[in-house]
XYZ file of C-alpha atoms in Angstrom:
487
model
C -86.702 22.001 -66.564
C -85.408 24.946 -68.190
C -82.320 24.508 -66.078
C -81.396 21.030 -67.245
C -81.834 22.069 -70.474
C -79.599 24.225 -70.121
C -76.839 22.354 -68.410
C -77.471 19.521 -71.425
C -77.235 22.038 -74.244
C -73.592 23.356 -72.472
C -72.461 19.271 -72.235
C -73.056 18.956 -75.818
C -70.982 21.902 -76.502
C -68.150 20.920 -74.477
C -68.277 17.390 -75.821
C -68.101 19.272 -79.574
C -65.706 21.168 -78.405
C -63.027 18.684 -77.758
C -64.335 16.284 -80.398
C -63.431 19.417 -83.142
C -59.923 20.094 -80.698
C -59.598 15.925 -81.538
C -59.864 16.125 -84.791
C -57.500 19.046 -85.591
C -54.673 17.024 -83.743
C -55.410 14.123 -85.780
C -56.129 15.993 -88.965
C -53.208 15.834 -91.649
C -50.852 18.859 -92.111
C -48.586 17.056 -94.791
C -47.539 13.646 -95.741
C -43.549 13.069 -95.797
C -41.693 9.798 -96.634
C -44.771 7.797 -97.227
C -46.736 8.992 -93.412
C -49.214 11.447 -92.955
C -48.278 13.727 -90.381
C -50.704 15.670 -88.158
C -50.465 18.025 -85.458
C -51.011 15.846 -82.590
C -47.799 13.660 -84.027
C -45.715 15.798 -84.851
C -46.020 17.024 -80.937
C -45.449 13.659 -79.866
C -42.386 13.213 -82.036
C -41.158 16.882 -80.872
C -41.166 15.460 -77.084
C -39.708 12.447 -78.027
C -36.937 14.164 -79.935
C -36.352 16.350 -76.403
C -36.135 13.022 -74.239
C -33.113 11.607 -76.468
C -31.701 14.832 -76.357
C -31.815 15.110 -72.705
C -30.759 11.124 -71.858
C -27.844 11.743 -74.155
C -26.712 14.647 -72.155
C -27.368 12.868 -68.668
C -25.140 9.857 -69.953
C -22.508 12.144 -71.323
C -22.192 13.770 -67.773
C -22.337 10.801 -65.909
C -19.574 9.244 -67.957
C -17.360 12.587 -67.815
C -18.096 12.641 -64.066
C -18.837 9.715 -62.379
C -17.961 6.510 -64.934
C -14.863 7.231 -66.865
C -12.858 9.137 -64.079
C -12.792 5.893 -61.955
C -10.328 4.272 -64.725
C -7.876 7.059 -64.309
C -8.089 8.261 -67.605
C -6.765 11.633 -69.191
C -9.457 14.866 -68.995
C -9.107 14.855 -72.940
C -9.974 11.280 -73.102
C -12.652 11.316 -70.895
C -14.124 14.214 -72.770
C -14.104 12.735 -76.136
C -15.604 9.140 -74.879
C -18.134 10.851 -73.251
C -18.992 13.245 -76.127
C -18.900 10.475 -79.029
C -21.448 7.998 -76.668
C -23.859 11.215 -76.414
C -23.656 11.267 -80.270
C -24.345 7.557 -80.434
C -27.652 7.916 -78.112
C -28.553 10.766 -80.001
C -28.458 9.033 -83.894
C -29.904 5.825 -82.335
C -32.878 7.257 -80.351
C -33.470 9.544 -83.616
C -33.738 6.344 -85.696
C -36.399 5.094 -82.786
C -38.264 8.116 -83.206
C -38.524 7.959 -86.831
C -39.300 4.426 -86.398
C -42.004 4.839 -84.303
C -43.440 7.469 -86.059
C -43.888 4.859 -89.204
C -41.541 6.898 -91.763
C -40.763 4.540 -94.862
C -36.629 4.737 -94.676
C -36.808 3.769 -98.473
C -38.489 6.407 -99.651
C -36.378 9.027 -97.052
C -33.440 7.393 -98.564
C -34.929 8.617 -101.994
C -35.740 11.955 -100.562
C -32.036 12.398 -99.257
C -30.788 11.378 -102.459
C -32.533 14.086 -104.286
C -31.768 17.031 -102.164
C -28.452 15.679 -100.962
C -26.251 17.199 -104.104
C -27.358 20.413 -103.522
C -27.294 20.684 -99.542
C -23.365 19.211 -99.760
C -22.795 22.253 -101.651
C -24.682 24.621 -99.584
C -23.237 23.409 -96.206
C -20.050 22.375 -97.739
C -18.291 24.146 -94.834
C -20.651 22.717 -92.492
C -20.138 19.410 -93.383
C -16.520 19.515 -93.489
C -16.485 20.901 -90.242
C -18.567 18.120 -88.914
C -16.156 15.298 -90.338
C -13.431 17.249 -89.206
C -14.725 17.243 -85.501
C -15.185 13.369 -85.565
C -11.979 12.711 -87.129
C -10.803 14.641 -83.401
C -12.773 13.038 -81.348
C -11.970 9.454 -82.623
C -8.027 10.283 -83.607
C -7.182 12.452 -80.566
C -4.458 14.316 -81.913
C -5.558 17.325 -79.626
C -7.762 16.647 -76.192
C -9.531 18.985 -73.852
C -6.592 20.265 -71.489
C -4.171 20.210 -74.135
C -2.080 23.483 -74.924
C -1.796 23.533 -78.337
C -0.719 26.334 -81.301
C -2.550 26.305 -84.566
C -2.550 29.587 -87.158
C -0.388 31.807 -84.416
C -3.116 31.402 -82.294
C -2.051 29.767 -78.687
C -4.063 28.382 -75.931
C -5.512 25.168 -74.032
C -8.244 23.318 -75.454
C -11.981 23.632 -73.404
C -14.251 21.739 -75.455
C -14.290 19.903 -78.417
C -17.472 20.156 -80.333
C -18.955 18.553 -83.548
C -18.713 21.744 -85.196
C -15.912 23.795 -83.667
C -13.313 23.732 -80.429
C -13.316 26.346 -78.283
C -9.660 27.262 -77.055
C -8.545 29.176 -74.251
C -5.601 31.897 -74.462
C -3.584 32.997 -71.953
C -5.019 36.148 -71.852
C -8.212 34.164 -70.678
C -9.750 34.819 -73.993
C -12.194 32.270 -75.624
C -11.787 31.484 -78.900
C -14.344 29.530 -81.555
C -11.556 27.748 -84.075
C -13.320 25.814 -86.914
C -12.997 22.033 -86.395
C -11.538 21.953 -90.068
C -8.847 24.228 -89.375
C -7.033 21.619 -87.023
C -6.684 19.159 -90.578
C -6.162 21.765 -93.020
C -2.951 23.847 -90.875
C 0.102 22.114 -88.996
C -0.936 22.321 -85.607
C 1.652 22.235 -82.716
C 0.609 20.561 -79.609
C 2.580 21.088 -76.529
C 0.990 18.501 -74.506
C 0.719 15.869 -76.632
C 1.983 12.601 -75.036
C 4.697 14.054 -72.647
C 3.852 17.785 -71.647
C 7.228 18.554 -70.989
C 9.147 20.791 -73.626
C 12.320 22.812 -74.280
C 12.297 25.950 -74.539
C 15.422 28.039 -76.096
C 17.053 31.941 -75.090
C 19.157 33.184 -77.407
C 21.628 35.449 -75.912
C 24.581 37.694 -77.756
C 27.994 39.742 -75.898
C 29.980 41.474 -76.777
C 32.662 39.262 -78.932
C 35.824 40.347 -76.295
C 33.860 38.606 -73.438
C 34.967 35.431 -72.421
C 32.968 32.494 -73.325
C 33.184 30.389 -70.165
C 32.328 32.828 -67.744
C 29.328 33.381 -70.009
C 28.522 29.621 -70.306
C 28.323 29.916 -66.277
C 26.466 32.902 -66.152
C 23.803 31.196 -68.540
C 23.552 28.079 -66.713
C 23.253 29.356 -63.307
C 20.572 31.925 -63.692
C 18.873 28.489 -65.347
C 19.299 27.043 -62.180
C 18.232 29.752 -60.002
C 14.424 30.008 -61.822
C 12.172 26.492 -59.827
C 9.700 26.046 -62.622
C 13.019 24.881 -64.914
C 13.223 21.025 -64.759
C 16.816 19.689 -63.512
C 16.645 16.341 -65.466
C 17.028 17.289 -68.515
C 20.128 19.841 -67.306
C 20.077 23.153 -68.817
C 22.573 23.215 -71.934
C 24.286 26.001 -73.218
C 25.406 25.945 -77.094
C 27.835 28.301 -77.870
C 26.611 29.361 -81.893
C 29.074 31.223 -83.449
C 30.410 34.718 -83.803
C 28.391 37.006 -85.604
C 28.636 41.255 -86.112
C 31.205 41.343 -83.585
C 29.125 39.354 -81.108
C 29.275 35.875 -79.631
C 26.395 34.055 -79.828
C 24.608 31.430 -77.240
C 21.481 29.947 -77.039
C 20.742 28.458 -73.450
C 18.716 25.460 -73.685
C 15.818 24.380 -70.603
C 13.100 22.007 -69.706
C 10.188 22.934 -68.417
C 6.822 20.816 -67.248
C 3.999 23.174 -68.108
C 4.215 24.586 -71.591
C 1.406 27.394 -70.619
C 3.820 28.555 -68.515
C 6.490 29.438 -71.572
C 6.491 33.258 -71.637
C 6.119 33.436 -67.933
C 9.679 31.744 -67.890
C 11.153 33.362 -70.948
C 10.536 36.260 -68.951
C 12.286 35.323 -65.288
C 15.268 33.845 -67.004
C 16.294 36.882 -68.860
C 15.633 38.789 -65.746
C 17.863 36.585 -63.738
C 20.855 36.061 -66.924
C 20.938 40.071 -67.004
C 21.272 39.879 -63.081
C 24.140 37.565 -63.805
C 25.822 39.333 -66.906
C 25.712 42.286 -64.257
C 27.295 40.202 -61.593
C 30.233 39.326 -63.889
C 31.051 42.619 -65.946
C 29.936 40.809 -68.846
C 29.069 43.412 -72.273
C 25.598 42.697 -73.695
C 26.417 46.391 -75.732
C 27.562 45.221 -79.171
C 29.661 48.171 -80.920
C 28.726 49.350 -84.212
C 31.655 49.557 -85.956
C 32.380 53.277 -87.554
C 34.342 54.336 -90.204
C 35.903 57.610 -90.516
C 36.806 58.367 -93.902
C 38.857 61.890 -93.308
C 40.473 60.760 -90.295
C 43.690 63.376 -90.917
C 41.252 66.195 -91.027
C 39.319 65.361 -87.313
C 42.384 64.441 -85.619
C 43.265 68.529 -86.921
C 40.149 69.752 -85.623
C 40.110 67.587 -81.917
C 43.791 69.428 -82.066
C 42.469 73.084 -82.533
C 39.756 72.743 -79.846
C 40.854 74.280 -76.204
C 38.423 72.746 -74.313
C 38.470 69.128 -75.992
C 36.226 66.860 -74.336
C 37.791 63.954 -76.933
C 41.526 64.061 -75.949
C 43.054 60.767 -75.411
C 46.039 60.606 -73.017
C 48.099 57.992 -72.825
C 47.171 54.355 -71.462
C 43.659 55.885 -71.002
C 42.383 53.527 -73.542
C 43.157 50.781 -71.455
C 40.364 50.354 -69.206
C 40.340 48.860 -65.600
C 39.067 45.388 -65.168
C 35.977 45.774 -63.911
C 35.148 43.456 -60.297
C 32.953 40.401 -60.658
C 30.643 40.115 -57.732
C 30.420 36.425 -56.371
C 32.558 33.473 -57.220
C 33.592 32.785 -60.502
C 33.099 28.157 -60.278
C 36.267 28.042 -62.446
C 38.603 29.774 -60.126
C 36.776 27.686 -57.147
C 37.146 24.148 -58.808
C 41.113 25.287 -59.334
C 41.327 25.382 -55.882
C 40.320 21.824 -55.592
C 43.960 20.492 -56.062
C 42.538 18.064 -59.160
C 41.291 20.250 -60.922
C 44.156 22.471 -60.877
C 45.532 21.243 -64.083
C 42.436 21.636 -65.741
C 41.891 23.012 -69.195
C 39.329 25.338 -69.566
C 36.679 21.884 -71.511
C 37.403 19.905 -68.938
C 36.093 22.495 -66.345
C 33.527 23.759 -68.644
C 32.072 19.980 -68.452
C 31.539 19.723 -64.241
C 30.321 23.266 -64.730
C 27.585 22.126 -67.200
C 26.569 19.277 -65.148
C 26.891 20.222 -61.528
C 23.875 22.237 -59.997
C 23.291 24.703 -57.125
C 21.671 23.958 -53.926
C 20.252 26.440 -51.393
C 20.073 25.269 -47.770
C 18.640 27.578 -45.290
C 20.404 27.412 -41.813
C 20.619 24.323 -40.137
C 19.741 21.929 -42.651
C 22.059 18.976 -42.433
C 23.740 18.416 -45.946
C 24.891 15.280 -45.272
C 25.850 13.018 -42.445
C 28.219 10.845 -40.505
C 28.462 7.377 -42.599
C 26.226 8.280 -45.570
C 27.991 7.310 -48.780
C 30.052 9.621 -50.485
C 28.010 10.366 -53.460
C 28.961 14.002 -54.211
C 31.586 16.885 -53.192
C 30.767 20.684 -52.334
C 31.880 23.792 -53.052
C 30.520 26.398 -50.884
C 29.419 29.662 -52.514
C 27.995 31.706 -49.882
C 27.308 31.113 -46.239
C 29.102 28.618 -44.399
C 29.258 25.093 -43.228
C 30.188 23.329 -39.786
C 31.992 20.037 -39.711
C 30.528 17.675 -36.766
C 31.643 14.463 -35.691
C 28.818 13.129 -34.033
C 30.549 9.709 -32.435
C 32.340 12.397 -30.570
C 29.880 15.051 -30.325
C 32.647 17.981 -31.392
C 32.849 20.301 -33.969
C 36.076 20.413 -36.015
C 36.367 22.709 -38.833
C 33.786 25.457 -40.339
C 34.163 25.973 -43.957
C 33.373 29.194 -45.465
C 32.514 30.667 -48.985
C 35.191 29.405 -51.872
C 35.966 26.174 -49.919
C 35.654 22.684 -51.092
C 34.229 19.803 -48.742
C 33.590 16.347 -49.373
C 35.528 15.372 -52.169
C 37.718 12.887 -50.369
C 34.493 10.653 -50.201
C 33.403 10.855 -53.650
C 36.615 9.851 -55.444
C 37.352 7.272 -53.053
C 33.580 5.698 -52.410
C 34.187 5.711 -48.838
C 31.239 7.041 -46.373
C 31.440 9.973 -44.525
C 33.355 10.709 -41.980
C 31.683 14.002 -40.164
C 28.058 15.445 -40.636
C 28.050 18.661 -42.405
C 25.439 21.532 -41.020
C 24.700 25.381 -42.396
C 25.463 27.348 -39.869
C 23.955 30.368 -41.758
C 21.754 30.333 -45.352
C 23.886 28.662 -47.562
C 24.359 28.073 -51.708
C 26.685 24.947 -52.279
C 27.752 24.172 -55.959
C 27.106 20.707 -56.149
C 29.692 17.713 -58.449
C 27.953 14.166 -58.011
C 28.919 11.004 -58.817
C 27.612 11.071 -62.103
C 29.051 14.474 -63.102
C 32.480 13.407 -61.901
C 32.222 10.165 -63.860
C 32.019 11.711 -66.859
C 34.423 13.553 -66.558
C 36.818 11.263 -65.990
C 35.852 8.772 -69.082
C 36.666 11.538 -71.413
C 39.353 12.223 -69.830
C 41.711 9.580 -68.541
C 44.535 11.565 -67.708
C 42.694 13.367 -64.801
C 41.696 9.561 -62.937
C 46.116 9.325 -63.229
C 46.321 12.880 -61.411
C 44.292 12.414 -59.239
C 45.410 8.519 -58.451
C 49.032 9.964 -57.991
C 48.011 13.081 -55.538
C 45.892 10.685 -53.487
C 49.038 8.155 -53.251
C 50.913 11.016 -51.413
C 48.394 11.548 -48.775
C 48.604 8.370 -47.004
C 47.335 10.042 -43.655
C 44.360 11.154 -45.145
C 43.339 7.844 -46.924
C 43.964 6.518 -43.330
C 41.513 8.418 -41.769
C 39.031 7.277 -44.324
C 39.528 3.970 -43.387
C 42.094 3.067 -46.853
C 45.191 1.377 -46.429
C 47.634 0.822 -48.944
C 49.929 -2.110 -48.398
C 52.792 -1.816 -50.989
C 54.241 -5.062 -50.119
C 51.851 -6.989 -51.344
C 51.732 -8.013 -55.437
C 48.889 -5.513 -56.189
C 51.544 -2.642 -56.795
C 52.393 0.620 -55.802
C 49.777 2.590 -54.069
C 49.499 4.640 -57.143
C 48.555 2.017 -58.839
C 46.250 0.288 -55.615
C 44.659 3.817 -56.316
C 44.346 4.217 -59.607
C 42.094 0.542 -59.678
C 40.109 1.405 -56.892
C 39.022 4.789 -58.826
C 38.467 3.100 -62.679
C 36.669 0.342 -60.449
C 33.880 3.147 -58.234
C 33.743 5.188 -61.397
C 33.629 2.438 -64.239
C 36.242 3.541 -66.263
């Protein structure tokens, strides 16, 4: 007996127990917006606030991840959908909970009223923050992955946030930019649309050097560096003269704008490789004047062991030897360009490129059309006929080959092979035509050379027949060149 009465007295205590552990849950800690709140709801609305939270994050990743990369779409716009439906869940399962809880939205609306005048102006910077990341995510003017500039501060875009962006330098630093800062500053965005960008080295000599062998030197260490783009060619504007200096500012395209200092950097290695190459000054003299010029000149005079004494002529220095080809002096070789002023060379220079071959790479071949003409800068080049399985000529460094094709349109007659490593200076068709719409008189040089090699037009498979009414051959020539070139 005493045993039961026991275990009874203990199950009435439990039961109490959890009966007084009921009520507190249900008991009310405060009434807000016309609902009592107690303990046990405002768990329940705590959990439910964690769900939304959670499904909004699972949806965002799955559209980042799984959804939105299936319709190809940029990182930055797959980033910002994503990140504005999470917002969406969030506000709309917010409004669920608060409608499930049984909060009067009139009287909240009250309640927001009355407080909302002075939170504005305690979270002013808060707020416009929040606005400010919106007005990115919806506008887009910068997107995760872009490299943009804003306040001297450089780097690619991680994450875009409702409060701030976090940006990446190149130094691999993260930085935490204020959303608001983006609307408030002119911000520079290299990727925006089309990543590709020009980038500009200015360059000053010494005002005796010569400007087109500078112009060369510019644009082929441009040409020598892979991350600059060939289409748009490097350009080379010639600025002035300044403090006894001439002064150029080479011009280049590049794909990656990250990559900007990186290729700053390699091209003014390779131009002062090139200046080198070519004895061209970068040393601009400071001009000195010597006000008692009658009383030094005494005093050099007195000295027995002048280091300053001048003799005769020695003021005159040596030309100095430029390593490698100068193009200029090669493309005066080419008999059509001998008459050349120093524009009208400057202008294939400009738009003709280099072209490395290692040895053994075929350049171009037996009956392929006749699209461009070479001039061989180092290594050298064998000239196969392959109908007759001989080699018949190798060309070596400062000779021309292939320009017989290219101003008449015919194919080509041999297949031309490195027969070591091998840089070729390259004039295509389109180089060539412009060149010869500005300058007419060249198509008429070139149209009356050609009309005294008959033999060689003959081998190309050309025959002039001056008996017929179409003229002389000069001007058979002369048609057939305005006609390939559209002049």
């Amino acid at each position: 007996m005493e045993l039961q009465s026991a275990f009874y007295w203990a199950d009435i205590q439990i039961k109490q127990f959890f009966q007084d552990l009921l009520n507190a849950f249900n008991s009310s800690l405060f009434t807000f917006a016309g609902e009592k709140f107690s303990l046990g709801l405002v768990a329940g609305l705590i959990t439910q606030v964690i769900i939304v939270l959670v499904l909004a994050n699972i949806v965002k990743r799955l559209l980042k991840e799984r959804i939105l990369p299936g319709f190809k779409l940029e990182i930055g716009t797959r980033e910002s959908l994503s990140t504005i439906t999470s917002y969406i869940i969030t506000a709309i399962g917010f409004l669920i909970v608060l409608e499930t809880a049984g909060i009067n939205f009139s009287s909240l609306a009250v309640f927001a009223g009355a407080i909302g005048i002075g939170v504005g102006i305690g979270l002013q910077n808060l707020s416009s923050n929040f606005i400010s990341g919106l007005t990115l995510l919806f506008e887009q003017p910068i997107k995760v992955g872009d490299y943009i500039e804003v306040d001297k501060l450089a780097g690619t875009v991680e994450t875009i946030a409702i409060r701030s962006t976090t940006i990446r330098t190149v130094n691999g630093v993260f930085v935490i930019v204020p959303n608001s800062r983006f609307l408030d500053n002119n911000v520079v965005n290299w990727s925006y649309r089309d990543p590709k960008c020009r980038i500009e080295i200015p360059v000053r000599v010494a005002e005796e050097s010569d400007s087109l062998t500078v112009l060369e030197a510019l644009l082929t260490a441009a040409r020598q560096e892979p991350r600059v783009l060939p289409s748009p060619s490097p350009e080379v504007y010639f600025k002035g003269i300044a403090e006894d200096a001439l002064t150029f500012d080479l011009m280049v395209w590049i794909r990656d704008p990250i990559e900007m200092d990186a290729i700053k950097s390699a091209l003014r290695f390779l131009i002062e490789a090139e200046f080198r190459d070519r004895a061209i000054d970068q040393n601009i003299a400071t001009k000195l004047t010597i006000e008692n010029l009658p009383s030094l000149a005494a005093l050099l005079r007195s000295s027995p062991t002048n280091e300053f004494a001048v003799k005769a002529g020695d003021s005159e220095m040596a030309e100095m030897p430029i390593g490698g080809w100068m193009l200029r002096d090669l493309l005066r070789k080419v008999s059509y360009f001998q008459q050349c002023g120093e524009i009208e060379l400057r202008q294939v220079i400009e738009k003709g490129y280099r072209k490395k071959l290692p040895i053994g790479e075929t350049i171009c071949r037996e009956g392929d059309p006749g699209d461009s003409f070479y001039i061989i800068l180092s290594g050298s080049v064998e000239v196969f006929i392959e109908s007759i399985d001989k080699q018949v000529a190798v060309r070596r460094a400062g000779e021309f080959i292939g320009e017989m094709s290219l101003l008449m349109g015919t194919p080509r007659t041999a297949t031309l092979r490195t027969l070591e490593e091998t840089i070729l200076f390259v004039v295509d068709h389109g180089n060539l035509q412009n060149l010869l719409k500005n300058n007419q008189g060249l198509a008429d040089k070139i149209a009356e050379e050609l009309s005294d090699r008959q033999e060689v037009l003959k081998s190309l498979g050309i025959t002039i027949d001056t008996t017929t009414k179409e003229g002389t051959s000069f001007d058979q020539i002369r048609r057939r060149i305005q006609s390939i070139f559209g002049i």
